[in-house]
Tab-separated table of C-alpha atoms in Angstrom:
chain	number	residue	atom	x	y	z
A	1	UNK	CA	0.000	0.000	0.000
A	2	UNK	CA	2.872	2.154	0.896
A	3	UNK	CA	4.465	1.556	-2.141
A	4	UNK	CA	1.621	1.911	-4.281
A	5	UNK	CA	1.230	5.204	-2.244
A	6	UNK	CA	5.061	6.583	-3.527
A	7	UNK	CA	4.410	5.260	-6.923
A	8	UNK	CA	0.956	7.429	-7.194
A	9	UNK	CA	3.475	10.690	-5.721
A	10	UNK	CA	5.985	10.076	-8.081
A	11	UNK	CA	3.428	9.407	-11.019
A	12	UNK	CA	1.879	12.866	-10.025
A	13	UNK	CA	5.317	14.604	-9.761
A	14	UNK	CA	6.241	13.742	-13.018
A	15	UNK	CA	2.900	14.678	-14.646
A	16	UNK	CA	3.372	18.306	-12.693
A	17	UNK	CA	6.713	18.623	-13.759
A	18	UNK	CA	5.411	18.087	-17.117
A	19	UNK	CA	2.975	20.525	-16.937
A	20	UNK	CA	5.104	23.226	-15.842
A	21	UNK	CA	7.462	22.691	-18.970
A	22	UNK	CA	4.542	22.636	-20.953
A	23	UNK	CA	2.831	25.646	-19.565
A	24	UNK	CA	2.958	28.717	-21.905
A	25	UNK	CA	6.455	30.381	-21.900
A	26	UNK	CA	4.511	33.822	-21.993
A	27	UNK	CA	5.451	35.810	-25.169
A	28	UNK	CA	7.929	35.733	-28.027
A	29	UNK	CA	8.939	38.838	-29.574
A	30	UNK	CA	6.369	39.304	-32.331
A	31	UNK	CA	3.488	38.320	-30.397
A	32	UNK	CA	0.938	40.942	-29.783
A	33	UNK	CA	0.867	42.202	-26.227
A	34	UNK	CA	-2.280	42.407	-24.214
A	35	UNK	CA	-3.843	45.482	-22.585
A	36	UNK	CA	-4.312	45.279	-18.648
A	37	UNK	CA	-5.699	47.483	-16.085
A	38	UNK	CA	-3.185	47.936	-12.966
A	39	UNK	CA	-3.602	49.416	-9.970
A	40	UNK	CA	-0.836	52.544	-10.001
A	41	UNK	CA	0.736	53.440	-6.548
A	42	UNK	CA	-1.655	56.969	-6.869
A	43	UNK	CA	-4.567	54.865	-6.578
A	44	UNK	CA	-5.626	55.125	-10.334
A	45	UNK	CA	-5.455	52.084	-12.664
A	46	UNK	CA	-3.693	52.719	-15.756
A	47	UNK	CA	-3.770	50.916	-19.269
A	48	UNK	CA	-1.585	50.748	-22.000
A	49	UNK	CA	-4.574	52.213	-24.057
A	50	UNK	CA	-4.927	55.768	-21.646
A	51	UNK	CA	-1.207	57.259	-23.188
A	52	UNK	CA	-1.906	57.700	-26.708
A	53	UNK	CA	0.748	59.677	-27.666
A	54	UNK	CA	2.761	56.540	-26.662
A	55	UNK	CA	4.880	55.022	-29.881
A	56	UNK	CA	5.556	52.178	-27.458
A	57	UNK	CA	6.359	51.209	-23.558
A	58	UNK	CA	8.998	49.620	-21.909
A	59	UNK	CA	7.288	47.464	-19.652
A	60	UNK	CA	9.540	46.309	-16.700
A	61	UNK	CA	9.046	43.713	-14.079
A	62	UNK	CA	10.300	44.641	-10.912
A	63	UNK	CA	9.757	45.512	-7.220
A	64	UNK	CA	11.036	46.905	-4.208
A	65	UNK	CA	13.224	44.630	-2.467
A	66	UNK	CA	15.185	42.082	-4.873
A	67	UNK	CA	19.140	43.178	-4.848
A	68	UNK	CA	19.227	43.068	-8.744
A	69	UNK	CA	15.965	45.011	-8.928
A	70	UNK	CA	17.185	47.801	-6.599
A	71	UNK	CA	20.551	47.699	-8.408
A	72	UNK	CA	19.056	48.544	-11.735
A	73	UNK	CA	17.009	50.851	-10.346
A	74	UNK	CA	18.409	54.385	-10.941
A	75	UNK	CA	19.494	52.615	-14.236
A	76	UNK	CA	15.378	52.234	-14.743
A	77	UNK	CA	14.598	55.598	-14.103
A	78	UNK	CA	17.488	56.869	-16.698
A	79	UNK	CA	15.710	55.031	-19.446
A	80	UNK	CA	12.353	56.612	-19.087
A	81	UNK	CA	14.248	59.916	-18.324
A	82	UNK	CA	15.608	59.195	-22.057
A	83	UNK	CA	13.234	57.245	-23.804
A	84	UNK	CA	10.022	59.108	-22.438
A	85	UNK	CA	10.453	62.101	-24.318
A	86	UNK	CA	10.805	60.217	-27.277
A	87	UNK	CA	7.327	57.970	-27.236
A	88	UNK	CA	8.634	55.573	-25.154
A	89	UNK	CA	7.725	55.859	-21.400
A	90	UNK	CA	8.840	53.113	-18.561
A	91	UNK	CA	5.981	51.547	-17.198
A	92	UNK	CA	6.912	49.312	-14.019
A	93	UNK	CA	4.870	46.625	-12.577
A	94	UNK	CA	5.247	44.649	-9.018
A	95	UNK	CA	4.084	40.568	-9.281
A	96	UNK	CA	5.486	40.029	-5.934
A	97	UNK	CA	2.653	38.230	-3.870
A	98	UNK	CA	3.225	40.776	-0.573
A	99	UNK	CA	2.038	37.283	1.085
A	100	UNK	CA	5.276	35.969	0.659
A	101	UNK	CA	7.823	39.641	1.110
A	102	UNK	CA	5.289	42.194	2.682
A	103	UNK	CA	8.097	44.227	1.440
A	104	UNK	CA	6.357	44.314	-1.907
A	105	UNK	CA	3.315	45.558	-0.335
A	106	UNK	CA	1.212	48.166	-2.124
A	107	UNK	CA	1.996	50.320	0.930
A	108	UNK	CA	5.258	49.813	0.450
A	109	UNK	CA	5.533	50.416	-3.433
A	110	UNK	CA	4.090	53.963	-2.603
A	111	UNK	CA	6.325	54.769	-0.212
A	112	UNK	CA	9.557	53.757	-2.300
A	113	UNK	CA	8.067	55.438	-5.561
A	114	UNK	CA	7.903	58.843	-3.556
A	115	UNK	CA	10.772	58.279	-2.156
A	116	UNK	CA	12.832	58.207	-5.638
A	117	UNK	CA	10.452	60.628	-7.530
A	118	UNK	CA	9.519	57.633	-10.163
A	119	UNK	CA	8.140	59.774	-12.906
A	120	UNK	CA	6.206	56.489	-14.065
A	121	UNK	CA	3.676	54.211	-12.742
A	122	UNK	CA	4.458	51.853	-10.667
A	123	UNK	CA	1.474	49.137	-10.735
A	124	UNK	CA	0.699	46.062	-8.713
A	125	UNK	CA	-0.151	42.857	-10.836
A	126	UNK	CA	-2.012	41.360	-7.719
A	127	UNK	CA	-3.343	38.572	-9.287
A	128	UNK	CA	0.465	38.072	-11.142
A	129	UNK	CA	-1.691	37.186	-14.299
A	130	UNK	CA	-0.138	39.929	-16.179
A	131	UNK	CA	3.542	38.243	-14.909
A	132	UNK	CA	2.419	34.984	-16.143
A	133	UNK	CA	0.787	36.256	-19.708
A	134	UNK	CA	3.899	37.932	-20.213
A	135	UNK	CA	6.241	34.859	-19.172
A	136	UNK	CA	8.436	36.770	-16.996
A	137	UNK	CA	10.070	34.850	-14.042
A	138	UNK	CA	12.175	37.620	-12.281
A	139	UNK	CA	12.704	40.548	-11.283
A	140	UNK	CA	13.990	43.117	-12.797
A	141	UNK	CA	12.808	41.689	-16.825
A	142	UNK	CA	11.641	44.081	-19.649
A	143	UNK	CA	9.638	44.161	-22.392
A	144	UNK	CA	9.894	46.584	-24.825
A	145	UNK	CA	6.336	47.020	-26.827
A	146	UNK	CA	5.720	48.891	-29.897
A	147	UNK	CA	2.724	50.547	-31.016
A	148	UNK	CA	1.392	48.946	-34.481
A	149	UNK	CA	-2.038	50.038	-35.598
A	150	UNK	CA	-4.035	49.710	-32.407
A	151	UNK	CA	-1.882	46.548	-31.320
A	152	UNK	CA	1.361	46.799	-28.899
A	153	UNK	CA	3.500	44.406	-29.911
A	154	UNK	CA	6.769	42.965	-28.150
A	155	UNK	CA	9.563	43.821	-29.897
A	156	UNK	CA	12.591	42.893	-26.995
A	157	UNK	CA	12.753	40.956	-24.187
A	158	UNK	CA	15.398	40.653	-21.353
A	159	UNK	CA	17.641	42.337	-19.885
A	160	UNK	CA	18.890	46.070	-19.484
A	161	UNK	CA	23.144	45.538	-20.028
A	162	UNK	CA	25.500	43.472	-19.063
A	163	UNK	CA	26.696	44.164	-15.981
A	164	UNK	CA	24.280	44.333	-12.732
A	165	UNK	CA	26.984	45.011	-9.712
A	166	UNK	CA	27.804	48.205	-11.887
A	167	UNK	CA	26.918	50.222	-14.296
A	168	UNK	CA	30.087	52.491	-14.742
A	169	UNK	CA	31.640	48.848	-16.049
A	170	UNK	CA	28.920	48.357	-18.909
A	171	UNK	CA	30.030	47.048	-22.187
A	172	UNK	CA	27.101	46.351	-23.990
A	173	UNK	CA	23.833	48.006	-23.126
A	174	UNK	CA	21.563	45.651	-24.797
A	175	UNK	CA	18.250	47.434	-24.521
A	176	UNK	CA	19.359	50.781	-25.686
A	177	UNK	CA	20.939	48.998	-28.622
A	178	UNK	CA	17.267	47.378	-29.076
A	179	UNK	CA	15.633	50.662	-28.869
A	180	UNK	CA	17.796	52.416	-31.546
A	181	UNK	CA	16.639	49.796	-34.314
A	182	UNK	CA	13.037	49.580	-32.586
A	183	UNK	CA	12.438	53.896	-33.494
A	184	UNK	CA	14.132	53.829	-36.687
A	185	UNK	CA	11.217	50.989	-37.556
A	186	UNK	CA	13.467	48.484	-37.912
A	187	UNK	CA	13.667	44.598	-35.761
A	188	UNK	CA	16.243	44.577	-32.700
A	189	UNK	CA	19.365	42.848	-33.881
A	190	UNK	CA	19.446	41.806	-30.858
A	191	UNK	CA	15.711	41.170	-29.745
A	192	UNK	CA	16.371	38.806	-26.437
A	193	UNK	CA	18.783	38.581	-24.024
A	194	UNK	CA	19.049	36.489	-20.244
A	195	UNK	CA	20.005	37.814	-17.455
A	196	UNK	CA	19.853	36.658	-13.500
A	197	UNK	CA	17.543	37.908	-11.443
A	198	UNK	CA	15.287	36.883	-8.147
A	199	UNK	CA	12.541	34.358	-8.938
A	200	UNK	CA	9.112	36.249	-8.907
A	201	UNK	CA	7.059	35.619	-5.756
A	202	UNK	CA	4.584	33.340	-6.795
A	203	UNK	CA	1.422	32.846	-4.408
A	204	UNK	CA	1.746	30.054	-2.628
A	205	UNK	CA	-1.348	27.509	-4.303
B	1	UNK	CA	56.457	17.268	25.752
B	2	UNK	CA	53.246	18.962	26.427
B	3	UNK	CA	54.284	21.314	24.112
B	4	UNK	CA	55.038	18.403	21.374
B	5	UNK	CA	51.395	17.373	21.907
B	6	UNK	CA	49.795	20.422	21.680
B	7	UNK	CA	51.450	20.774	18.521
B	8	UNK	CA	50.588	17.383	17.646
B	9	UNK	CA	47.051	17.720	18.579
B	10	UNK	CA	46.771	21.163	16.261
B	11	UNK	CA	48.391	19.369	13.727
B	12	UNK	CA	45.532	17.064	13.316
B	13	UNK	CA	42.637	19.106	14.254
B	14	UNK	CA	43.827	21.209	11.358
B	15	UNK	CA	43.430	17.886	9.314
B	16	UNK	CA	40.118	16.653	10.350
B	17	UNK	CA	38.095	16.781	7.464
B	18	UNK	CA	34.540	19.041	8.361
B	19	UNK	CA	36.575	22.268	8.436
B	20	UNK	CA	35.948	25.556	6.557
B	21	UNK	CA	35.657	24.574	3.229
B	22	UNK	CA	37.146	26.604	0.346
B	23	UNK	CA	34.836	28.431	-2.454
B	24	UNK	CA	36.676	27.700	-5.431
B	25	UNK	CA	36.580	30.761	-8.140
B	26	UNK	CA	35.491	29.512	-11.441
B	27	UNK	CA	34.837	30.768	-14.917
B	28	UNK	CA	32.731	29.357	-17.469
B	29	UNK	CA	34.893	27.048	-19.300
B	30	UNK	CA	35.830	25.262	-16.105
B	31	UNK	CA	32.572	24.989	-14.793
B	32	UNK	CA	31.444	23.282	-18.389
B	33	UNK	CA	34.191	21.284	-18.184
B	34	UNK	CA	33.146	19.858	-14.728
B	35	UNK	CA	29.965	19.487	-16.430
B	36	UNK	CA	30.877	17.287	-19.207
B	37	UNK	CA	32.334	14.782	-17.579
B	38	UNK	CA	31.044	11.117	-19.194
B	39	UNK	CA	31.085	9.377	-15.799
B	40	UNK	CA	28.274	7.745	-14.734
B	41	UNK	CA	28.059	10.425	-11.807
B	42	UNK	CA	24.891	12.106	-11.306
B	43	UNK	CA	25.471	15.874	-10.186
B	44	UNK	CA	22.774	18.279	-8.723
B	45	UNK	CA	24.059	21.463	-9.247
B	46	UNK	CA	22.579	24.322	-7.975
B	47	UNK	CA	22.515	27.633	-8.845
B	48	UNK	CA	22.226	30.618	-5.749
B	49	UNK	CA	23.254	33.687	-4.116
B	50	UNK	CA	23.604	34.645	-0.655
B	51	UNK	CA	20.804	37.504	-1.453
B	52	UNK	CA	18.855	35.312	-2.963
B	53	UNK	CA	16.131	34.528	0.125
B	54	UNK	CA	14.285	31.542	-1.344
B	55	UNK	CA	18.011	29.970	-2.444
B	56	UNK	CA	18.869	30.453	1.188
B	57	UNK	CA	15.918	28.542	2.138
B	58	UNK	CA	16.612	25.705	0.075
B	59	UNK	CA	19.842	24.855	0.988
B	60	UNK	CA	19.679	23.050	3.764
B	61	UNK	CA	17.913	20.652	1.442
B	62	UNK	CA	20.718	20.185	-0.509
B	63	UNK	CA	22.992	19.550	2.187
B	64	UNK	CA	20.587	16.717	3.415
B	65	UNK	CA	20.847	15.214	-0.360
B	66	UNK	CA	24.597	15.242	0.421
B	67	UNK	CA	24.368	13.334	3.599
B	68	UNK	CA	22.044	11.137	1.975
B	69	UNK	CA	23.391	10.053	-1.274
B	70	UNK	CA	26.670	9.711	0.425
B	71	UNK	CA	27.623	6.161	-0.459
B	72	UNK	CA	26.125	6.672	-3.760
B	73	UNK	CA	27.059	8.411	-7.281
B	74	UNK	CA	25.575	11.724	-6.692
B	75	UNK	CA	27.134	14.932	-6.224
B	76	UNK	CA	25.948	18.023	-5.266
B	77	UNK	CA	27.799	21.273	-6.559
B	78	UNK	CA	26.257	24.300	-5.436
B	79	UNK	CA	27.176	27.116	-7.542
B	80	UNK	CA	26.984	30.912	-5.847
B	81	UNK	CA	26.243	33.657	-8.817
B	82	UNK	CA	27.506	36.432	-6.032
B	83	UNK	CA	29.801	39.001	-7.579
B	84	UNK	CA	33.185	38.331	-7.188
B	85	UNK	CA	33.750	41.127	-5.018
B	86	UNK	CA	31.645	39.484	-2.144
B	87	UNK	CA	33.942	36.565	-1.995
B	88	UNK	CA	35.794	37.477	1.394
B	89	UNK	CA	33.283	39.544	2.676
B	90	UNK	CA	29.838	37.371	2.034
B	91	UNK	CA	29.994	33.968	0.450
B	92	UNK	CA	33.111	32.917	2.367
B	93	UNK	CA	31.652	33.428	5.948
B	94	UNK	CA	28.000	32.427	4.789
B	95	UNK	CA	29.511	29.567	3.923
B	96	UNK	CA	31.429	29.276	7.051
B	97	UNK	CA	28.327	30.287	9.633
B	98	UNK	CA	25.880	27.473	7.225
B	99	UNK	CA	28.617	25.002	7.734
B	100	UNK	CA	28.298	23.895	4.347
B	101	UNK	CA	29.440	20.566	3.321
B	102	UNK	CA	28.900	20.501	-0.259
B	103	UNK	CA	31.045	21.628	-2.571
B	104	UNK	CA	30.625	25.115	-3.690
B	105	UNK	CA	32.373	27.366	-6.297
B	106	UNK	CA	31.562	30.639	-7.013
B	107	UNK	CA	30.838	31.400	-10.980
B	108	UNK	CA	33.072	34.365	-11.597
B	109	UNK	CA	31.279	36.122	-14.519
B	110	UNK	CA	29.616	39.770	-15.557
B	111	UNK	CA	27.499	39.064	-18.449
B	112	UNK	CA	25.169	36.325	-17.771
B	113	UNK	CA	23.393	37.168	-20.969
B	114	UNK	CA	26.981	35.227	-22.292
B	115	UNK	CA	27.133	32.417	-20.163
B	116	UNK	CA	23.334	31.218	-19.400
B	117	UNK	CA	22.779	29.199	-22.229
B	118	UNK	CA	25.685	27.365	-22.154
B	119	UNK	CA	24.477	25.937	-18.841
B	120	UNK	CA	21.427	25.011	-20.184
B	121	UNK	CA	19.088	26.753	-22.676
B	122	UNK	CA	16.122	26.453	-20.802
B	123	UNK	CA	16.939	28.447	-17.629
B	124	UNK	CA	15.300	31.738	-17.891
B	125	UNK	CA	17.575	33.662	-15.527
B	126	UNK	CA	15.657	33.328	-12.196
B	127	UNK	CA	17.215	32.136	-9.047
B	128	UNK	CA	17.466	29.286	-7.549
B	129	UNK	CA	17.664	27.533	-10.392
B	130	UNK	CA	18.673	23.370	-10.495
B	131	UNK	CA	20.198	21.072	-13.040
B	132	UNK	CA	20.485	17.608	-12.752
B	133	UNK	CA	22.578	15.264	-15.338
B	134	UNK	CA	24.227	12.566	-15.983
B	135	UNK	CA	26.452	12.838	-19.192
B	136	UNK	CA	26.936	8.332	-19.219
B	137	UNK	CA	23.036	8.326	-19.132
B	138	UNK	CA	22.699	11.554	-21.380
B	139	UNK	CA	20.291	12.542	-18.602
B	140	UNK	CA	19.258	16.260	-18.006
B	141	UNK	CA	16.663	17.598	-16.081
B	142	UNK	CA	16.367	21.507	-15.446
B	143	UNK	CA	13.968	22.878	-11.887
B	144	UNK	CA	13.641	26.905	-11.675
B	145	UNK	CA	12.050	26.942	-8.802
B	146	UNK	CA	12.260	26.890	-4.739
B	147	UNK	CA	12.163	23.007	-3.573
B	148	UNK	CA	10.736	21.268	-0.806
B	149	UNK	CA	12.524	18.612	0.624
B	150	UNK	CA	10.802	16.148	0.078
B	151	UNK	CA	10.083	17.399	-3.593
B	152	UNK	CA	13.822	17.195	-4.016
B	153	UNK	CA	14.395	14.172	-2.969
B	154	UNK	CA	11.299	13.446	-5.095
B	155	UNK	CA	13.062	14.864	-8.453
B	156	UNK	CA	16.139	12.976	-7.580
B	157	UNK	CA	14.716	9.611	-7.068
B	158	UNK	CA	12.509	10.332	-10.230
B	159	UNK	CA	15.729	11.235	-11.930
B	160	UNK	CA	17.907	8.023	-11.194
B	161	UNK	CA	15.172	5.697	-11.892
């Protein structure tokens, strides 16, 4: 009986590990992104749709208290200092269930983005559905989306540069390079890069 | 003579195995190299920080593995993606207070953009992540994810079968 018990465990670990490879990997560059409606640390949701002077977003994942996030930060708030003016505002959103770091809390978001003066929304994706239709897994991980037609669609994915610990020792700042082809119309030579980060806070099932 | 033996007696305390262990620095190539291997070894290696909380968390788990696979062909290598300027001042005593038993290296590399795939293509960049392989079974299985212990040791067993 015991055996039969381990068997039925095992048989039901392997199926859930093969449902988790088989779950959608969230999108490809190319894929149309969809709209959502997040709750911004002023209260107010906000949509992709409400900015329509907007040629595009760069959508980051990210939150309050994951090292890598906080040491990309500043480097965050450069690129919608740059790319803002230019059609291309940051928009950053928080899947950390608070559950699991209640420094992620929505309290907490609103204090930090005061704090630094972020002169872009900061949303909660409470239900992380947005985190998972996306496919990102850590924190901090853009998306850059461009406006075609009435569609956003993703046109990089990844990661800001290449070095986290500092940014005065950057070689290659991948997303920058992205965003030079992405305005003059053309595809990212570059469209997807990896880069290490802390595992999103999933809620616990 | 009592000095003799204290000298005799710090000579091999300072040789009992259990002590301090060292945190090789590695780059890539070596750690592929340790990878590819075409023993019939089966390595769990893990990948984790010291400021990574849920890789802290885990750990312990992997140390049991260690302790439990002892007499077997399994070997855990627990790799630490800290910068290279926290050796002395982070990983080394963390490693130290934990007591760790298991091997662990420290992956001394700035871009992981230019190393990740060479691990493994399907790791999307969050920690912890695990790998488990066996190059004589051509046996790979990938985990990005927190574990359990008991869903480790379920993943192993599942993996050796």
């Amino acid at each position: 009986m015991k055996k039969l018990l381990s068997l039925l465990a095992l048989c039901l670990l392997a199926l859930s590990s093969f449902v988790l490879r088989t779950a959608s990997p969230g999108y490809q560059v190319g894929d149309k992104a969809a709209d959502f409606k997040l709750k911004n640390v002023d209260g107010k949701l906000v949509s992709l749709a409400d900015n329509k002077a907007a040629k595009g977003y760069i959508v980051v994942f990210t939150c309050n208290t994951c090292p890598y996030a906080k040491a990309y930060e500043q480097r965050i708030m450069d690129l919608n200092t740059k790319y803002a003016p230019q059609g291309y505002p940051v928009v950053a959103i928080n899947p950390n269930d608070p559950a699991v770091v209640p420094g992620d809390a929505f309290a907490e978001m609103q204090k930090r983005a005061k704090e630094k003066k972020y002169a872009f929304p900061y949303l909660q994706d409470e239900s992380q559905e947005i985190a998972k239709q996306y496919g990102a897994t850590r924190t901090p991980h853009l998306y850059v989306l461009s406006r075609k037609g009435a569609d956003f669609v993703v046109s990089y994915i990844g990661a800001i540069d290449d070095n986290s610990e500092d940014a005065k020792l950057v070689k290659t700042k991948y997303l920058e390079n992205a965003m030079t082809d992405i305005m003059a119309g053309k595809p990212a030579t570059v469209n997807s890069t990896k880069a290490i980060g802390c595992t999103i806070k999933w809620k616990k099932a | 003579m009592s000095k003799l033996l204290v000298l005799a007696l710090a000579t091999l305390l300072l040789a009992l195995p259990g002590r301090a262990q060292q945190v090789a620095v590695i780059k890539l190539p070596e750690l592929q190299k340790r990878l590819s291997r075409p023993n019939d070894t089966t390595y769990v290696v893990n990948f984790w920080a010291t400021w990574c909380a849920p890789c802290v968390k885990e750990l312990p788990h992997f140390e049991q593995l260690s302790r439990a696979y002892a007499g077997q062909k399994v070997k855990v290598l627990l790799v630490s993606t800290d910068y290279v300027s926290q050796l002395e001042k982070k990983v080394k005593p963390f490693v130290a207070k934990r007591g760790l038993k298991s091997e662990v290296v420290l992956l001394n590399e700035t871009d992981p953009n230019s190393w990740m795939d060479k691990v493994d293509t399907q790791w999307s960049g969050a920690l912890p992540f695990t790998l488990m392989l066996n190059n004589k079974r051509q046996k790979r299985a990938t985990f990005e994810k927190e574990f359990t212990q008991p869903e480790l040791t379920a993943a192993l067993q599942q993996f050796l079968k």
